XYZ file of C-alpha atoms in Angstrom:
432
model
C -31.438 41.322 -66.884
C -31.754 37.734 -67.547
C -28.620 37.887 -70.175
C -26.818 39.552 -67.595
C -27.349 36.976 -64.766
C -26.484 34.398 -67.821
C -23.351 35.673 -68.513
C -22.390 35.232 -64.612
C -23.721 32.262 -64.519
C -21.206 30.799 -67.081
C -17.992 32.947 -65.805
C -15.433 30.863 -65.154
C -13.996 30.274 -61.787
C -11.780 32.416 -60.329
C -9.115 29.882 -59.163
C -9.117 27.097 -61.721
C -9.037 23.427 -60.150
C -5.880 22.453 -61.237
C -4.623 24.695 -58.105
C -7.095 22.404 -56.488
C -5.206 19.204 -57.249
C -1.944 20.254 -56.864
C -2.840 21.221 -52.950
C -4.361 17.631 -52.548
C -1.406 15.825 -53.864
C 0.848 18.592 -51.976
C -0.949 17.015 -48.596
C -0.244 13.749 -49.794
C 3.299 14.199 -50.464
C 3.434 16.448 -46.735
C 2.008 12.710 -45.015
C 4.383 10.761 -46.821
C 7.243 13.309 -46.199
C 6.339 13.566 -42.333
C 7.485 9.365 -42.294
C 10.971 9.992 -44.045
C 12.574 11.428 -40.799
C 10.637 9.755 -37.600
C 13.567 6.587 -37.953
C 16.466 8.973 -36.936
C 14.046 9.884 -34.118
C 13.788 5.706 -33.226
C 16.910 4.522 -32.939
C 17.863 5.723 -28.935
C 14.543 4.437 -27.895
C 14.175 1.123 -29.967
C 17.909 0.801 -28.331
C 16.887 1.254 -24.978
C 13.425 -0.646 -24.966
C 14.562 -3.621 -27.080
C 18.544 -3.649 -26.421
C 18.241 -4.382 -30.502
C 21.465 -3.560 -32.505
C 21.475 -0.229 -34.263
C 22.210 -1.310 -37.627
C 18.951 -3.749 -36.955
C 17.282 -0.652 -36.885
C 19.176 1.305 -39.582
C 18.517 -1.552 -42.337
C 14.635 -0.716 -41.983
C 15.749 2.678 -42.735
C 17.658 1.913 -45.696
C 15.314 -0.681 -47.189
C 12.513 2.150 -46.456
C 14.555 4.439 -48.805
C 15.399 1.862 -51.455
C 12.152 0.599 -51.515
C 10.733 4.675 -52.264
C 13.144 4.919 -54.656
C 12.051 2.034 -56.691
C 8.639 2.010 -56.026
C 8.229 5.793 -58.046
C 8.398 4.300 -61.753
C 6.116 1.729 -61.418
C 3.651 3.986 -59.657
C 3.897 6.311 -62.414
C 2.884 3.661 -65.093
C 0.508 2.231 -62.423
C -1.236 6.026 -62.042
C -1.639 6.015 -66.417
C -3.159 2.699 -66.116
C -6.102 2.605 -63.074
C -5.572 6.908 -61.919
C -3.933 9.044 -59.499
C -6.559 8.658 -56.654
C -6.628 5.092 -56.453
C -2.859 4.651 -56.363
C -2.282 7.550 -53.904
C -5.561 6.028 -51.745
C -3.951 3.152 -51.804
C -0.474 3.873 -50.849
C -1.714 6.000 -47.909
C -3.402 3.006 -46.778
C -0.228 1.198 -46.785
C 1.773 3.953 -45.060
C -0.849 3.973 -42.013
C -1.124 0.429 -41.989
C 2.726 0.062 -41.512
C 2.227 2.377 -38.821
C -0.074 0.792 -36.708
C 1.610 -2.286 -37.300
C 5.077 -0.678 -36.054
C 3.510 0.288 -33.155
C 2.865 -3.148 -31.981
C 5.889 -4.956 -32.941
C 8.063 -6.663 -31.189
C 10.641 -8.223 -33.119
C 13.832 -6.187 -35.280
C 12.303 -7.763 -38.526
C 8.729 -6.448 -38.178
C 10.133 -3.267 -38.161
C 11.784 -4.098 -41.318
C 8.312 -5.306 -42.770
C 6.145 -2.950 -41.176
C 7.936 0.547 -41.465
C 11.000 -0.535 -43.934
C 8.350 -2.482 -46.577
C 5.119 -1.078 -45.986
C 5.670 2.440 -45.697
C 8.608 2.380 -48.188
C 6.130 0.979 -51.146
C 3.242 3.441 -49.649
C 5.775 6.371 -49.308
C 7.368 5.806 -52.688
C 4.161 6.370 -54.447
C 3.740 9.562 -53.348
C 7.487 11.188 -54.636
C 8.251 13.862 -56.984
C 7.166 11.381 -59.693
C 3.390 11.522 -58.494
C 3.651 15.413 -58.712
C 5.067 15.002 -61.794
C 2.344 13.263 -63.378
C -0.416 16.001 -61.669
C 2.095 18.783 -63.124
C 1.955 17.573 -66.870
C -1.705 16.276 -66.940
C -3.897 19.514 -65.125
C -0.974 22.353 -66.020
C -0.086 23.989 -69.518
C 1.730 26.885 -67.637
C 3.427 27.551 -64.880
C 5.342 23.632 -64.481
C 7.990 24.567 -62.932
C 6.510 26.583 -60.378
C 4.385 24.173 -59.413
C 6.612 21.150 -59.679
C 8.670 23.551 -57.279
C 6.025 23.536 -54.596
C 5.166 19.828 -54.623
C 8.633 19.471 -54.345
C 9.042 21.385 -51.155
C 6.186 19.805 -49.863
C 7.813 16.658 -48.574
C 10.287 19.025 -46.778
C 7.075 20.723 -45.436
C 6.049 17.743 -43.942
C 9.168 17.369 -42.497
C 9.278 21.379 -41.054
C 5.443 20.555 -39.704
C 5.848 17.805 -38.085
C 9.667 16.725 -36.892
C 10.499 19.160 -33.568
C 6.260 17.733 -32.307
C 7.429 14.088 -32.820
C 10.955 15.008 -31.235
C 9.270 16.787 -28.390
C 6.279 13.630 -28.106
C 9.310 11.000 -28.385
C 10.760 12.774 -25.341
C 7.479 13.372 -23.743
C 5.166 10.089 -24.497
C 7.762 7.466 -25.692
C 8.028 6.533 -29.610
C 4.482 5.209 -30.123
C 2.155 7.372 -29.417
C 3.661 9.894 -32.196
C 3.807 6.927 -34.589
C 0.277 6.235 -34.082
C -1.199 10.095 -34.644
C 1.169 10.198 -37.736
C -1.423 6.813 -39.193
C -4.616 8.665 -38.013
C -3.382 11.624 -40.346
C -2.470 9.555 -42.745
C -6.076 8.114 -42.929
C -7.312 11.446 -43.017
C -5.483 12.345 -45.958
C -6.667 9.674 -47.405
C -10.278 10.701 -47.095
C -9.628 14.039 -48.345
C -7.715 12.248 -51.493
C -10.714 10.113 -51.903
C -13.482 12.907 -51.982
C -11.113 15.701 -54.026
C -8.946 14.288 -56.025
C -9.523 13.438 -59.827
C -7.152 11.537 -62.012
C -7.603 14.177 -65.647
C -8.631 17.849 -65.975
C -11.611 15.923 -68.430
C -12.721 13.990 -65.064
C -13.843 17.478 -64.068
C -14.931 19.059 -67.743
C -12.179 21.679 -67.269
C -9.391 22.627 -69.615
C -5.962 21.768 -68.285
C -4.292 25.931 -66.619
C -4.489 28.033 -69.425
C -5.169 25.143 -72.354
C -5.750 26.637 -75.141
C -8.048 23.741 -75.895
C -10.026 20.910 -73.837
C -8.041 17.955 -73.792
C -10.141 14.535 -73.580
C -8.556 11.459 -70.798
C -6.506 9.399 -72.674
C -7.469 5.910 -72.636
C -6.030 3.810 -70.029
C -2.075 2.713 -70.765
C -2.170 -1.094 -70.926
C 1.119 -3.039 -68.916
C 2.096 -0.563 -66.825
C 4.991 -2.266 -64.864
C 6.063 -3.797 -68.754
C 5.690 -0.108 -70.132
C 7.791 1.110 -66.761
C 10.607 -1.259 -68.271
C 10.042 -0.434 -71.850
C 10.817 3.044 -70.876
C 13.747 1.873 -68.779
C 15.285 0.034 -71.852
C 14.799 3.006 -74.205
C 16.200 5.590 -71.969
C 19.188 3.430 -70.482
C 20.345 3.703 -74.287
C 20.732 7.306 -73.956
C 23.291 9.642 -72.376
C 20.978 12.090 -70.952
C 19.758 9.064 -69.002
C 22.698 7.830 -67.122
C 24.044 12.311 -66.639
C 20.355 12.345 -64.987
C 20.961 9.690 -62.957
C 24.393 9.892 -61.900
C 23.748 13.505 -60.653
C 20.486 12.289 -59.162
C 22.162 9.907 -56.947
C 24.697 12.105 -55.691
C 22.032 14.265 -55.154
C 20.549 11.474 -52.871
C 23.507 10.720 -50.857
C 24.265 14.513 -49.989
C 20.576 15.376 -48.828
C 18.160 12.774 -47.197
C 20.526 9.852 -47.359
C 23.010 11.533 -44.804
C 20.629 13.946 -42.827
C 17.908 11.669 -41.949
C 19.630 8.970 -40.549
C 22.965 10.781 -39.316
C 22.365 14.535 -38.736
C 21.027 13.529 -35.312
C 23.996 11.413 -34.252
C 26.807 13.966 -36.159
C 25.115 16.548 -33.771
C 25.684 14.608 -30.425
C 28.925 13.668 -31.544
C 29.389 17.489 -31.178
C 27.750 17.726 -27.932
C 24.540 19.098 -29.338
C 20.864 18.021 -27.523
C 18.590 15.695 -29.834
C 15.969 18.579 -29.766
C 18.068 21.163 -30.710
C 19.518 19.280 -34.010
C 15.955 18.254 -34.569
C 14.918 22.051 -34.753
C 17.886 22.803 -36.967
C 16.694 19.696 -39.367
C 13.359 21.130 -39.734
C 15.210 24.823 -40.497
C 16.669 23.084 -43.364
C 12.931 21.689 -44.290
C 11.405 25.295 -44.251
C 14.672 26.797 -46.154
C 14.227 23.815 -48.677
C 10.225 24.669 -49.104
C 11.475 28.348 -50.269
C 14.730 27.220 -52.286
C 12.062 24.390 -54.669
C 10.048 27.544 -54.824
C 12.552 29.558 -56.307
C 14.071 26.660 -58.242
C 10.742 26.505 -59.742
C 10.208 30.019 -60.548
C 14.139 29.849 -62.080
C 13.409 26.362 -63.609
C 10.539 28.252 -66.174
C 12.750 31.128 -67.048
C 16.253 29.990 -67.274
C 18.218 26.924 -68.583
C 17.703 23.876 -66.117
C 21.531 22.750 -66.370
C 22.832 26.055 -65.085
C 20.594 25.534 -62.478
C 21.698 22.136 -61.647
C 25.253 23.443 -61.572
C 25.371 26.138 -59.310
C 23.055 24.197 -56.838
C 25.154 21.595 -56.911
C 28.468 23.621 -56.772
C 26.772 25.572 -53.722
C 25.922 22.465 -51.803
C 29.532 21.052 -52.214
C 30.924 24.382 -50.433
C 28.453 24.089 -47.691
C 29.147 20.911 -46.598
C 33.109 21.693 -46.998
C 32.584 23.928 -44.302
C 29.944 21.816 -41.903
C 32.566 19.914 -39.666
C 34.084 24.160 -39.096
C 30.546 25.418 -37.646
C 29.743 22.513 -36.054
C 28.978 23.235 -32.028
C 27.128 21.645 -29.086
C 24.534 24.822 -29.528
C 23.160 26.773 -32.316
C 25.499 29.419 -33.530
C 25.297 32.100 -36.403
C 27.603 30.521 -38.429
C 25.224 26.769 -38.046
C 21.955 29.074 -38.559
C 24.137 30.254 -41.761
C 24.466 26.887 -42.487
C 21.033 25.678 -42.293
C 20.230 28.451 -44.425
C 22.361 28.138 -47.495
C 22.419 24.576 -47.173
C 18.800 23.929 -46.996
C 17.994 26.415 -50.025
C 19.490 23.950 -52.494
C 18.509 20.967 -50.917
C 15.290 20.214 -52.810
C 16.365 22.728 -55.844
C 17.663 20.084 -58.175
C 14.016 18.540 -58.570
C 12.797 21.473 -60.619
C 15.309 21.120 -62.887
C 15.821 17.376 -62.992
C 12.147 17.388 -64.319
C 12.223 19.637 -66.439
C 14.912 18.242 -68.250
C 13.585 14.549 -68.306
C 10.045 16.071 -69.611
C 12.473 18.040 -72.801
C 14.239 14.827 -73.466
C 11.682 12.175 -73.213
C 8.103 13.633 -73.798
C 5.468 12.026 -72.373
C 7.731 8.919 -70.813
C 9.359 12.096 -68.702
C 7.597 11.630 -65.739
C 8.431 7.518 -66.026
C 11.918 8.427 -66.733
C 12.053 10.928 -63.284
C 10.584 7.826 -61.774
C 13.925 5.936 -62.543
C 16.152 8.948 -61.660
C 14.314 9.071 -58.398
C 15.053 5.718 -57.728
C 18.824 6.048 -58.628
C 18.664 9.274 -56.174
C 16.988 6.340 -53.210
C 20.064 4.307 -53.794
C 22.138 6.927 -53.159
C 20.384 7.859 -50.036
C 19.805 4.308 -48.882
C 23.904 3.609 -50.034
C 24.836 6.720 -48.143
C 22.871 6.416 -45.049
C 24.853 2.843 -44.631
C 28.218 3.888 -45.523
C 27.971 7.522 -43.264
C 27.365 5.341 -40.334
C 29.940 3.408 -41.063
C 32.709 5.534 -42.180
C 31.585 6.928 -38.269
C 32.405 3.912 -36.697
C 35.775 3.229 -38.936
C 36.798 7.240 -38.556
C 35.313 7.854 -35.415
C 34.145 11.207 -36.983
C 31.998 12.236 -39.824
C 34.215 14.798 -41.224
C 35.864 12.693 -43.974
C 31.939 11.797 -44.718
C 31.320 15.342 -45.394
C 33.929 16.209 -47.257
C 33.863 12.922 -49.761
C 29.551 14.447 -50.231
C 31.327 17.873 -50.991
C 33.446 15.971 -53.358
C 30.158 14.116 -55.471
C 28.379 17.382 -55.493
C 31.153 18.571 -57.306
C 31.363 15.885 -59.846
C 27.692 16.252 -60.309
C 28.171 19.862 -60.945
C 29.979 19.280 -63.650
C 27.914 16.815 -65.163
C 25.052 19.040 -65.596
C 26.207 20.938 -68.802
C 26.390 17.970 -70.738
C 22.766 16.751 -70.586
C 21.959 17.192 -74.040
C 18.278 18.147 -74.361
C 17.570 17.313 -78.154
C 20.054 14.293 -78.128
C 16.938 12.076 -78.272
C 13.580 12.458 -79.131
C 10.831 9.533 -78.402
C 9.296 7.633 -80.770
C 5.813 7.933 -81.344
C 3.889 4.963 -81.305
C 0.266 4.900 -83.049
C -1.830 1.630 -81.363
C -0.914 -1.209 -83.492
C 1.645 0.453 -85.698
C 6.144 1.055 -85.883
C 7.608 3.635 -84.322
């Protein structure tokens, strides 16, 4: 009897903790996501309340985007050097911060500061990179599925919380959805605080389905100078500048363009603000299934086919945007939506996967950069949509010149080479 209740008592768990982790930093990622969109919802009012210019506004937009985009590689490094939790604690902190902040501003260039600055360096901690890093460090199997879900998670945040802060904008004004968004940012960073750990050894588990315990690593020295390090290796490779390039075209035909100028392509069209903000959070919950299935594809197929037909998909849908366009949902914008919104967030998968093949261990530090090249291309196209709008006085020549890059990224997919450079090991204190 008492072997018996010994052998139960040293079972293992059911669900192992890594599943644990990856639903923390999912809820992490779902806060930061839930900040991306709320500046397309502040334009009309900052406009009305303040009479400030819209491109005042739009530049706190676009510095929030660069700002993510760069921010990812350094967090990386910065997450191998002090942990995961106290970067991620700390960038939530920033994100609510900015939010209060914005909340009492009066002046264009606080918003700048408060929601372009703060938020973008709290916000760009908590990117694809961050899941990344949680993927590779508490998962042995399953990568890609994973990497899949934190990936749709900042489109979940999105789906969860865009048509309430459209309907509260409406209802309340801007600020009282502004401020709820920094009380659940706080909370999220309790839960972080209490749940999180930085290594599968922090907990005395094996990373999912190890084979073998794997001690923490000692702390990486220089972060920010190993960030650059891996910057200067990489940026002597082609696999590098294929990831990037794609990456940023990937930027500028997603978040760049839909955050900032869905809403006003949809009035230009006749459409209500609530109605394209319930068709922008379709596209969220279609994205949330299409990095599942990216995901699932991503560990079972090669990532560059993947890349291309996601790519060559997305080209065709936005080809055919400015035709389904209406001042009311239709079948054919539902369709849309649909197909559009499955291969939104389905390059990450992939783009991962790849950098982790090419570069090793620096592959989450080299996503970091191809993130940030994929922020520049958002922040780059938000800008130039807007303007090409004003210039144009439509946004059809926008879409088709995105249908165009998706192409040209579609075609540079099959020539990422995956062995075409291996990283050099370094022992402490010796050559490579």
């Amino acid at each position: 009897m008492a072997s018996s209740t010994s052998l139960r008592s040293v079972r293992p768990a059911r669900v192992h903790r890594a599943w644990l982790m990856a639903a923390v930093a999912g809820a992490a990622i779902v806060t930061a996501g839930a900040f991306t969109t709320v500046p397309g919802l502040l334009v009309t009012p900052l406009h009305e309340e303040y009479a400030w210019e819209r491109g005042q506004i739009a530049l706190a937009a676009s510095v929030n985007m660069v700002l993510f985009g760069l921010t990812a590689p350094f967090a990386a490094a910065l997450m191998d050097r002090i942990g995961a939790r106290r970067v991620v604690v700390g960038a939530l902190l920033l994100v609510a911060a900015g939010a209060l902040l914005t909340g009492v501003m009066t002046r264009p260039w606080q918003l700048v500061a408060y929601w372009g600055v703060l938020i973008g360096l709290g916000s760009g901690c908590l990117t694809m990179t961050f899941a990344a890093g949680v993927t590779a460090r508490w998962f042995d199997r399953r990568r890609g599925l994973v990497t899949g879900a934190l990936g749709s998670a900042s489109h979940l945040g999105q789906l969860l919380f865009l048509p309430l802060l459209a309907w509260s904008v409406d209802r309340f004004g801007w600020r009282p959805p502004v401020v709820t968004l920094a009380l659940v940012a706080l909370a999220v960073t309790a839960a972080v605080f209490l749940l999180l750990r930085d290594h599968p050894a922090d907990a005395g588990v094996k990373p999912y389905v190890a084979a073998e315990f794997v001690p923490r690593p000692a702390p990486a020295p220089g972060a920010a100078m190993r960030t650059l390090k891996v910057l200067a290796r990489a940026a002597r490779t082609g696999p590098f500048w294929l990831l990037a390039g794609m990456f940023a075209l990937c930027g500028a035909s997603t978040n760049g363009i839909m955050w900032s100028n869905w809403a006003p392509a949809a009035h230009d069209h006749g459409m209500r603000a609530t109605a394209a903000a319930s068709l922008l959070s379709l596209v969220g919950v279609f994205s949330a299934l299409g990095a599942l299935l990216a995901g699932w594809l991503t560990d079972r197929f090669d990532p560059r086919r993947l890349l291309t037909v996601c790519f060559a998909v997305r080209a065709l849908t936005l080809l055919a945007l400015p035709l389904v366009f209406a001042s009311s949902v239709t079948a054919p914008m539902l369709l849309f939506v649909a197909v559009y919104g499955l291969v939104d967030v389905a390059t990450v998968p992939p783009v991962i996967e790849l950098a982790r093949r090419v570069y090793g261990e620096d592959g989450p530090v080299v996503f970091g950069w191809t993130n940030a090249a994929h922020q520049l291309g958002a922040g780059a196209s938000a800008f130039l949509g807007a303007t090409a709008r004003d210039v144009f006085g439509t946004y059809d020549v926008v879409w088709a010149a995105l249908a165009a890059g998706c192409l040209v990224a579609a075609l540079l997919a099959p020539a990422v080479r995956v062995r075409a450079h291996r990283p050099a090991v370094r022992e402490p204190g010796g050559l490579p």
